[in-house]
Each structure stands twice: as structure tokens, then as C-alpha cells.
Amino acid sequence: MDVVIQWVLLAAGGLMVLAAGFAAMRSRRMVEWKTVLAGLDGEPQIQHIGTGGEGCFAVFAYSYRVAGKVYSGEWRSPLFPNERQAREWVARSLPRTAGLTVKYRPDRPQVSELETQIPETQGHADL
């Protein structure tokens, strides 16, 4: 029985060392993302899920410039039960005057994430 406990402890210790090694490698590879202003590319498009009216969401296309080159991305809204609610949410939530901010990876500027004040959970619950 003592041998089994020793092997279990040895295996647990080995896993902890491996986990610490992977965490150290990830922290070295983590890159500080930068921010830049972005603009919306047209009006948000409403996309439907499935063919039986299972729901829909709005897709916001945006573009941004890094070192003179233009990149683009998309952001999807929360899911809504119908198109009317999705369009009402877009009308309420879409920033009309302020620019949007995008976070991008400096080593891969095509990888981005929209930083927005658009509420992700507000909308269909209060309509």
C-alpha cells in the first residue's frame, strides 16, 4: 500500500511541475495587446440561426488601421428570439457618435477584439 501512495504522490508532483512549466511558457508568449480606433463598415446585418426561426443576432463589421494597413473584424450581438427584437436592440445600443475601440495583437494585427460599450446582455429580456 505504501508503494501505491508513493507513486500517487510522485505522479501528482510531476503533474504540478508540468503545469508550472506550461504556465511559464504561456506567460512568456503572452503579448500586450494594443488599442486603436475603429469604424463600423455599414449597417449591422441580421443573421438567422437555423431554418425554423430559432433566433437571430446582429453582426457588426468593423475596420481599423495599423501601420498604414487596413484590417477588419466582426462582432456578434447576443442571440434574440426574433428579428424585430434584434433590430430594436441594435437601434438602442449602436454607438452613433463615438468611435469604436479595437484591441489587436502587435505581432499579428489581423487578430482583433472589439472593445465596446455595447451591452451584451441587455435587450431581449426587457422588450
Backbone as CSV, one residue per row, in Angstrom:
resi,resn,N_x,N_y,N_z,CA_x,CA_y,CA_z,C_x,C_y,C_z
1,MET,0.816,-1.189,0.000,0.000,0.000,0.000,0.866,1.262,0.000
2,ASP,1.990,1.234,0.741,2.881,2.387,0.801,3.464,2.716,-0.577
3,VAL,3.701,1.702,-1.379,4.252,1.914,-2.715,3.240,2.650,-3.590
4,VAL,1.963,2.293,-3.455,0.904,2.944,-4.236,0.835,4.427,-3.877
5,ILE,0.887,4.750,-2.608,0.837,6.137,-2.154,2.047,6.908,-2.683
6,GLN,3.212,6.272,-2.671,4.412,6.930,-3.183,4.266,7.247,-4.671
7,TRP,3.728,6.307,-5.439,3.537,6.528,-6.873,2.504,7.621,-7.132
8,VAL,1.452,7.636,-6.342,0.429,8.680,-6.498,1.035,10.052,-6.210
9,LEU,1.806,10.150,-5.123,2.437,11.428,-4.788,3.443,11.847,-5.858
10,LEU,4.190,10.893,-6.372,5.157,11.184,-7.418,4.454,11.681,-8.686
11,ALA,3.387,11.008,-9.050,2.632,11.425,-10.236,2.027,12.816,-10.045
12,ALA,1.464,13.076,-8.860,0.876,14.393,-8.586,1.949,15.479,-8.646
13,GLY,3.120,15.192,-8.079,4.222,16.157,-8.140,4.666,16.419,-9.566
14,GLY,4.742,15.367,-10.368,5.111,15.522,-11.773,4.110,16.370,-12.540
15,LEU,2.832,16.150,-12.272,1.804,16.959,-12.934,1.905,18.427,-12.535
16,MET,2.215,18.683,-11.274,2.358,20.064,-10.818,3.539,20.742,-11.501
17,VAL,4.642,20.018,-11.665,5.813,20.577,-12.348,5.475,20.863,-13.813
18,LEU,4.790,19.945,-14.473,4.383,20.172,-15.859,3.464,21.376,-15.987
19,ALA,2.476,21.493,-15.096,1.546,22.614,-15.136,2.285,23.930,-14.943
20,ALA,3.230,23.965,-14.019,4.008,25.188,-13.789,4.838,25.533,-15.023
21,GLY,5.385,24.543,-15.677,6.156,24.780,-16.900,5.312,25.346,-18.017
22,PHE,4.126,24.776,-18.215,3.227,25.292,-19.246,2.796,26.720,-18.924
23,ALA,2.514,27.013,-17.673,2.110,28.369,-17.279,3.244,29.357,-17.557
24,ALA,4.470,28.974,-17.277,5.611,29.850,-17.540,5.776,30.102,-19.035
25,MET,5.607,29.060,-19.853,5.713,29.231,-21.300,4.625,30.152,-21.820
26,ARG,3.405,29.989,-21.323,2.297,30.848,-21.762,2.548,32.287,-21.382
27,SER,3.057,32.535,-20.181,3.272,33.915,-19.762,4.356,34.576,-20.604
28,ARG,5.335,33.830,-21.060,6.358,34.394,-21.938,5.793,34.714,-23.307
29,ARG,4.826,33.929,-23.760,4.249,34.135,-25.082,3.139,35.170,-25.082
30,MET,2.637,35.512,-23.901,1.553,36.486,-23.852,2.060,37.821,-24.368
31,VAL,1.263,38.451,-25.179,1.630,39.709,-25.805,0.694,40.787,-25.285
32,GLU,1.240,41.944,-25.028,0.425,43.081,-24.628,-0.338,43.583,-25.860
33,TRP,-1.666,43.486,-25.819,-2.480,43.932,-26.933,-2.522,45.451,-26.949
34,LYS,-2.565,46.029,-28.123,-2.654,47.478,-28.288,-4.063,47.850,-28.718
35,THR,-4.382,49.130,-28.591,-5.713,49.596,-28.988,-5.607,50.622,-30.098
36,VAL,-6.660,50.689,-30.878,-6.750,51.644,-31.983,-8.235,51.932,-32.218
37,LEU,-8.534,53.106,-32.758,-9.923,53.420,-33.088,-10.339,52.651,-34.333
38,ALA,-11.600,52.273,-34.363,-12.145,51.524,-35.498,-13.439,52.190,-35.934
39,GLY,-13.857,51.869,-37.133,-15.126,52.362,-37.646,-16.009,51.207,-38.070
40,LEU,-17.319,51.431,-38.006,-18.261,50.421,-38.490,-18.260,50.421,-40.011
41,ASP,-18.354,49.255,-40.581,-18.425,49.110,-42.035,-19.874,48.877,-42.421
42,GLY,-20.619,49.942,-42.573,-22.026,49.826,-42.950,-22.908,49.526,-41.756
43,GLU,-24.127,49.175,-42.048,-25.108,48.849,-41.014,-24.921,47.409,-40.551
44,PRO,-25.226,47.138,-39.297,-25.175,45.743,-38.824,-26.133,44.863,-39.625
45,GLN,-25.705,43.667,-39.885,-26.533,42.704,-40.613,-27.176,41.740,-39.623
46,ILE,-28.424,41.401,-39.867,-29.131,40.442,-39.023,-28.967,39.057,-39.640
47,GLN,-28.471,38.117,-38.844,-28.309,36.744,-39.311,-29.197,35.825,-38.492
48,HIS,-29.849,34.890,-39.182,-30.772,33.960,-38.535,-30.077,32.632,-38.246
49,ILE,-30.480,32.015,-37.160,-29.955,30.710,-36.770,-30.942,29.655,-37.267
50,GLY,-30.458,28.688,-37.993,-31.315,27.590,-38.445,-32.362,28.043,-39.442
51,THR,-33.264,27.146,-39.760,-34.319,27.446,-40.732,-35.690,27.552,-40.087
52,GLY,-35.805,27.183,-38.833,-37.098,27.201,-38.165,-37.315,28.402,-37.261
53,GLY,-36.577,29.474,-37.474,-36.752,30.666,-36.663,-36.274,30.499,-35.236
54,GLU,-35.154,29.783,-35.054,-34.629,29.529,-33.712,-34.054,30.773,-33.056
55,GLY,-33.849,31.836,-33.801,-33.318,33.069,-33.251,-32.439,33.777,-34.258
56,CYS,-31.959,34.954,-33.871,-31.085,35.718,-34.752,-30.186,36.625,-33.921
57,PHE,-29.190,37.165,-34.583,-28.261,38.074,-33.928,-27.781,39.085,-34.957
58,ALA,-27.235,40.196,-34.470,-26.685,41.226,-35.349,-25.184,41.022,-35.474
59,VAL,-24.663,41.256,-36.664,-23.227,41.175,-36.915,-22.734,42.571,-37.266
60,PHE,-21.801,43.064,-36.472,-21.189,44.370,-36.688,-19.842,44.147,-37.362
61,ALA,-19.677,44.656,-38.565,-18.385,44.583,-39.237,-17.637,45.882,-38.956
62,TYR,-16.369,45.775,-38.627,-15.575,46.956,-38.332,-14.227,46.858,-39.020
63,SER,-13.588,48.010,-39.193,-12.235,48.031,-39.763,-11.376,49.007,-38.979
64,TYR,-10.078,48.766,-39.026,-9.116,49.574,-38.284,-7.801,49.584,-39.040
65,ARG,-6.963,50.557,-38.741,-5.701,50.721,-39.450,-4.535,50.571,-38.472
66,VAL,-3.560,49.762,-38.866,-2.334,49.573,-38.086,-1.160,49.723,-39.048
67,ALA,-0.280,50.649,-38.767,0.912,50.888,-39.585,0.561,51.070,-41.058
68,GLY,-0.524,51.799,-41.300,-0.927,52.108,-42.670,-1.717,51.025,-43.378
69,LYS,-1.883,49.878,-42.758,-2.626,48.782,-43.390,-3.987,48.645,-42.719
70,VAL,-5.007,48.385,-43.535,-6.374,48.265,-43.026,-6.689,46.793,-42.738
71,TYR,-7.255,46.559,-41.561,-7.689,45.228,-41.140,-9.171,45.303,-40.814
72,SER,-9.824,44.155,-40.752,-11.250,44.150,-40.438,-11.585,42.989,-39.510
73,GLY,-12.738,43.108,-38.879,-13.211,42.062,-37.987,-14.719,42.126,-37.855
74,GLU,-15.268,41.216,-37.092,-16.719,41.165,-36.851,-16.977,40.956,-35.368
75,TRP,-18.115,41.469,-34.932,-18.585,41.267,-33.565,-20.043,40.850,-33.647
76,ARG,-20.428,39.840,-32.897,-21.805,39.337,-32.911,-22.516,39.728,-31.624
77,SER,-23.761,40.134,-31.780,-24.583,40.528,-30.631,-25.064,39.286,-29.889
78,PRO,-25.731,39.500,-28.767,-26.400,38.369,-28.114,-27.483,37.804,-29.041
79,LEU,-27.929,36.615,-28.740,-28.975,35.958,-29.518,-30.345,36.499,-29.116
80,PHE,-31.205,36.751,-30.093,-32.559,37.235,-29.868,-33.558,36.247,-30.457
81,PRO,-34.769,36.193,-29.895,-35.750,35.231,-30.393,-36.307,35.585,-31.772
82,ASN,-36.264,36.881,-32.147,-36.789,37.246,-33.468,-36.073,38.480,-34.000
83,GLU,-36.272,38.753,-35.282,-35.566,39.844,-35.952,-35.987,41.208,-35.417
84,ARG,-37.244,41.375,-35.074,-37.728,42.660,-34.555,-36.954,43.050,-33.293
85,GLN,-36.799,42.122,-32.369,-36.088,42.420,-31.135,-34.609,42.694,-31.396
86,ALA,-34.022,41.976,-32.335,-32.617,42.212,-32.670,-32.444,43.615,-33.246
87,ARG,-33.340,44.024,-34.150,-33.244,45.361,-34.755,-33.490,46.454,-33.712
88,GLU,-34.430,46.245,-32.799,-34.672,47.229,-31.738,-33.444,47.363,-30.842
89,TRP,-32.815,46.247,-30.537,-31.611,46.278,-29.707,-30.494,47.037,-30.417
90,VAL,-30.326,46.793,-31.721,-29.293,47.486,-32.493,-29.566,48.994,-32.465
91,ALA,-30.827,49.392,-32.678,-31.172,50.817,-32.699,-30.867,51.473,-31.346
92,ARG,-31.095,50.767,-30.256,-30.832,51.300,-28.916,-29.357,51.291,-28.558
93,SER,-28.628,50.306,-29.017,-27.294,50.029,-28.497,-26.146,50.517,-29.357
94,LEU,-26.366,50.701,-30.633,-25.280,51.034,-31.536,-24.765,52.443,-31.266
95,PRO,-23.484,52.591,-31.012,-22.950,53.934,-30.798,-22.981,54.728,-32.101
96,ARG,-23.671,55.847,-32.096,-23.820,56.644,-33.321,-22.746,57.715,-33.464
97,THR,-22.223,58.228,-32.367,-21.298,59.351,-32.467,-19.866,58.962,-32.132
98,ALA,-19.675,58.151,-31.146,-18.312,57.816,-30.714,-17.736,56.714,-31.581
99,GLY,-16.421,56.753,-31.746,-15.755,55.682,-32.464,-15.662,54.437,-31.610
100,LEU,-15.379,53.351,-32.234,-15.202,52.090,-31.532,-13.711,51.863,-31.291
101,THR,-13.409,51.128,-30.262,-12.023,50.802,-29.962,-11.804,49.318,-30.190
102,VAL,-10.692,49.006,-30.824,-10.321,47.621,-31.113,-9.005,47.328,-30.407
103,LYS,-8.936,46.156,-29.783,-7.664,45.642,-29.271,-7.106,44.717,-30.347
104,TYR,-5.816,44.834,-30.610,-5.189,43.937,-31.591,-3.828,43.500,-31.076
105,ARG,-3.392,42.373,-31.602,-2.072,41.854,-31.231,-1.021,42.541,-32.091
106,PRO,-0.011,43.156,-31.490,1.000,43.835,-32.301,1.793,42.884,-33.202
107,ASP,1.950,41.645,-32.771,2.686,40.683,-33.595,1.817,40.070,-34.685
108,ARG,0.511,40.172,-34.561,-0.448,39.669,-35.563,-1.630,40.638,-35.603
109,PRO,-1.492,41.802,-36.230,-2.537,42.834,-36.162,-3.875,42.425,-36.777
110,GLN,-3.892,41.349,-37.537,-5.172,40.881,-38.081,-6.032,40.214,-37.008
111,VAL,-5.446,39.909,-35.861,-6.181,39.308,-34.741,-6.655,40.450,-33.853
112,SER,-7.976,40.608,-33.764,-8.514,41.741,-33.020,-9.742,41.339,-32.215
113,GLU,-10.096,42.247,-31.328,-11.283,42.067,-30.498,-11.884,43.444,-30.288
114,LEU,-13.164,43.563,-30.532,-13.840,44.846,-30.387,-14.052,45.143,-28.914
115,GLU,-13.572,46.298,-28.476,-13.849,46.784,-27.132,-14.981,47.775,-27.284
116,THR,-16.104,47.446,-26.720,-17.253,48.306,-26.939,-18.097,48.441,-25.698
117,GLN,-18.856,49.490,-25.653,-19.801,49.703,-24.563,-21.169,49.126,-24.932
118,ILE,-21.228,48.424,-26.051,-22.493,47.808,-26.458,-22.847,46.754,-25.420
119,PRO,-24.006,46.869,-24.781,-24.359,45.892,-23.748,-24.619,44.530,-24.352
120,GLU,-23.933,43.519,-23.841,-24.065,42.180,-24.413,-25.278,41.435,-23.893
121,THR,-25.781,41.785,-22.723,-26.897,41.025,-22.175,-28.180,41.826,-22.142
122,GLN,-28.094,43.136,-22.339,-29.307,43.951,-22.350,-30.032,43.700,-23.657
123,GLY,-31.320,43.841,-23.661,-32.011,43.724,-24.937,-33.287,42.933,-24.834
124,HIS,-33.209,41.674,-25.254,-34.440,40.904,-25.408,-35.165,40.664,-24.097
125,ALA,-34.486,40.669,-22.978,-35.152,40.383,-21.698,-36.085,41.497,-21.281
126,ASP,-35.788,42.740,-21.712,-36.625,43.846,-21.268,-37.547,44.372,-22.350
127,LEU,-37.714,43.672,-23.447,-38.631,44.116,-24.509,-40.013,43.576,-24.282
